[in-house]
Short mmCIF file of C-alpha atoms in Angstrom, two decimals:
data_model
loop_
_atom_site.label_atom_id
_atom_site.label_comp_id
_atom_site.label_asym_id
_atom_site.label_seq_id
_atom_site.Cartn_x
_atom_site.Cartn_y
_atom_site.Cartn_z
CA MET P 1 0.00 0.00 0.00
CA SER P 2 1.48 3.34 -1.03
CA ALA P 3 2.16 5.96 1.61
CA GLY P 4 -0.29 8.29 -0.13
CA GLN P 5 -3.07 5.86 0.65
CA ARG P 6 -2.34 5.61 4.37
CA ARG P 7 -5.27 6.97 6.32
CA LEU P 8 -4.34 5.59 9.75
CA ASP P 9 -1.30 6.00 11.96
CA ILE P 10 -0.79 2.67 13.68
CA GLU P 11 1.01 2.48 17.01
CA GLU P 12 1.60 -0.55 19.22
CA ILE P 13 1.34 0.04 22.95
CA GLY P 14 2.05 -3.31 24.59
CA ASP P 15 -0.47 -5.74 23.10
CA VAL P 16 -2.87 -2.94 22.15
CA THR P 17 -3.04 -1.49 18.64
CA VAL P 18 -3.84 2.23 18.50
CA ALA P 19 -5.10 3.42 15.13
CA LYS P 20 -5.21 7.19 14.84
CA PHE P 21 -7.13 8.72 11.95
CA VAL P 22 -4.92 10.95 9.78
CA ASP P 23 -7.74 12.92 8.12
CA LYS P 24 -9.64 15.78 9.71
CA LYS P 25 -12.62 15.08 7.47
CA ILE P 26 -13.72 11.53 6.80
CA LEU P 27 -16.29 12.29 4.12
CA ASP P 28 -14.91 11.11 0.79
CA GLU P 29 -16.16 7.68 -0.33
CA ASN P 30 -12.72 6.58 -1.59
CA ASN P 31 -11.02 7.59 1.67
CA ILE P 32 -13.69 5.79 3.66
CA GLN P 33 -13.09 2.66 1.56
CA VAL P 34 -9.33 2.87 2.20
CA ILE P 35 -9.88 3.47 5.93
CA GLY P 36 -12.28 0.53 6.07
CA ASN P 37 -9.80 -1.77 4.34
CA GLN P 38 -7.00 -0.69 6.66
CA LEU P 39 -9.16 -1.19 9.75
CA PHE P 40 -10.43 -4.59 8.62
CA GLY P 41 -6.87 -5.63 7.76
CA LEU P 42 -5.83 -5.11 11.39
CA VAL P 43 -8.27 -7.85 12.38
CA GLU P 44 -8.37 -10.11 9.31
CA GLU P 45 -4.73 -10.01 8.23
CA ASP P 46 -2.81 -9.03 11.35
CA GLY P 47 -5.02 -10.83 13.87
CA ARG P 48 -5.08 -7.87 16.26
CA LYS P 49 -7.40 -8.42 19.23
CA LYS P 50 -7.18 -5.16 21.19
CA ILE P 51 -7.78 -2.10 19.07
CA ILE P 52 -8.28 1.55 19.99
CA LEU P 53 -9.49 4.00 17.36
CA ASP P 54 -8.27 7.50 18.20
CA PHE P 55 -10.41 10.29 16.74
CA SER P 56 -8.34 13.24 18.03
CA ASN P 57 -7.70 14.56 14.47
CA VAL P 58 -11.25 14.02 13.20
CA GLU P 59 -13.52 17.05 12.82
CA TYR P 60 -16.09 15.63 10.41
CA LEU P 61 -17.37 12.10 9.92
CA SER P 62 -19.88 10.91 7.32
CA SER P 63 -22.59 8.32 7.87
CA ALA P 64 -20.71 6.02 5.46
CA ALA P 65 -17.75 6.17 7.84
CA LEU P 66 -20.06 5.18 10.71
CA GLY P 67 -21.06 2.14 8.67
CA LYS P 68 -17.40 1.08 8.44
CA LEU P 69 -17.03 1.48 12.21
CA ILE P 70 -20.05 -0.74 12.83
CA THR P 71 -18.62 -3.40 10.49
CA MET P 72 -15.24 -3.08 12.24
CA ASP P 73 -16.91 -3.58 15.63
CA LYS P 74 -18.58 -6.79 14.37
CA LYS P 75 -15.31 -8.11 12.94
CA VAL P 76 -13.43 -7.43 16.18
CA LYS P 77 -16.14 -9.05 18.33
CA THR P 78 -16.38 -12.05 15.99
CA SER P 79 -12.63 -12.58 16.35
CA GLY P 80 -12.94 -12.45 20.14
CA GLY P 81 -11.28 -9.07 20.39
CA LYS P 82 -12.15 -5.69 21.87
CA LEU P 83 -12.58 -2.34 20.18
CA ARG P 84 -12.55 1.02 21.94
CA LEU P 85 -12.97 4.52 20.55
CA CYS P 86 -11.42 7.58 22.15
CA THR P 87 -10.91 11.34 21.90
CA ILE P 88 -14.14 12.03 20.02
CA ARG P 89 -15.08 15.72 19.70
CA PRO P 90 -18.40 16.69 21.33
CA ASP P 91 -20.09 17.49 18.01
CA ILE P 92 -19.08 14.10 16.57
CA TYR P 93 -20.04 12.34 19.79
CA GLU P 94 -23.47 13.89 19.37
CA VAL P 95 -23.85 11.93 16.11
CA PHE P 96 -22.95 8.74 17.99
CA ALA P 97 -25.55 9.63 20.65
CA ILE P 98 -28.33 10.48 18.15
CA THR P 99 -27.74 7.22 16.28
CA ARG P 100 -27.41 5.36 19.60
CA LEU P 101 -23.99 4.12 18.52
CA ASN P 102 -22.65 5.39 21.84
CA LYS P 103 -24.40 2.29 23.25
CA LEU P 104 -22.72 -0.03 20.73
CA PHE P 105 -19.18 1.28 21.02
CA ASP P 106 -16.96 1.43 24.10
CA ILE P 107 -16.10 5.15 23.98
CA ARG P 108 -13.49 6.66 26.32
CA ASP P 109 -12.44 10.27 26.89
CA ASP P 110 -8.83 9.88 25.81
CA GLN P 111 -6.18 7.36 24.85
CA GLN P 112 -5.06 6.93 28.46
CA ALA P 113 -8.60 6.04 29.56
CA ALA P 114 -8.99 3.72 26.55
CA LEU P 115 -5.78 1.85 27.45
CA ALA P 116 -6.76 1.48 31.10
CA GLY P 117 -7.98 -2.00 31.98
CA PHE P 118 -7.63 -3.31 28.45
#
C-alpha cells in the first residue's frame, strides 16, 4: 500500500493497537473505503485483538464512515477481540448519541482512559 493511501497512523502500545485517523474530514467515499480496508486488515490479516481507534484529528465524519465502524466492531467481536474509541469531539459524539452508537461502542475520553484496563 502506497504511503499516499495511508489513512491511519498505527502504534503498538504493549499488546494494544492504537489506530489514529490521519484525516480531519472523513467524508470522501474513496477515503472511507481505504480506511475501512486498513481497519479490517488489522483484524483479518494481522489478527489484532485489542484495538483503539483515536479520533483526536477528526472534525467531520460521514454516515458512510459510521457504517465502516459498525462493520469493524462486528469483525473485532467475531474474532474475540475488543474495540474502543477515544478522543471524540463533542459534536461528533453527538452523532454517535443520536444514532445510539454510543451504546454499541466502548467510547473513552482519551487514549489513556482507553488503554486502562484493556
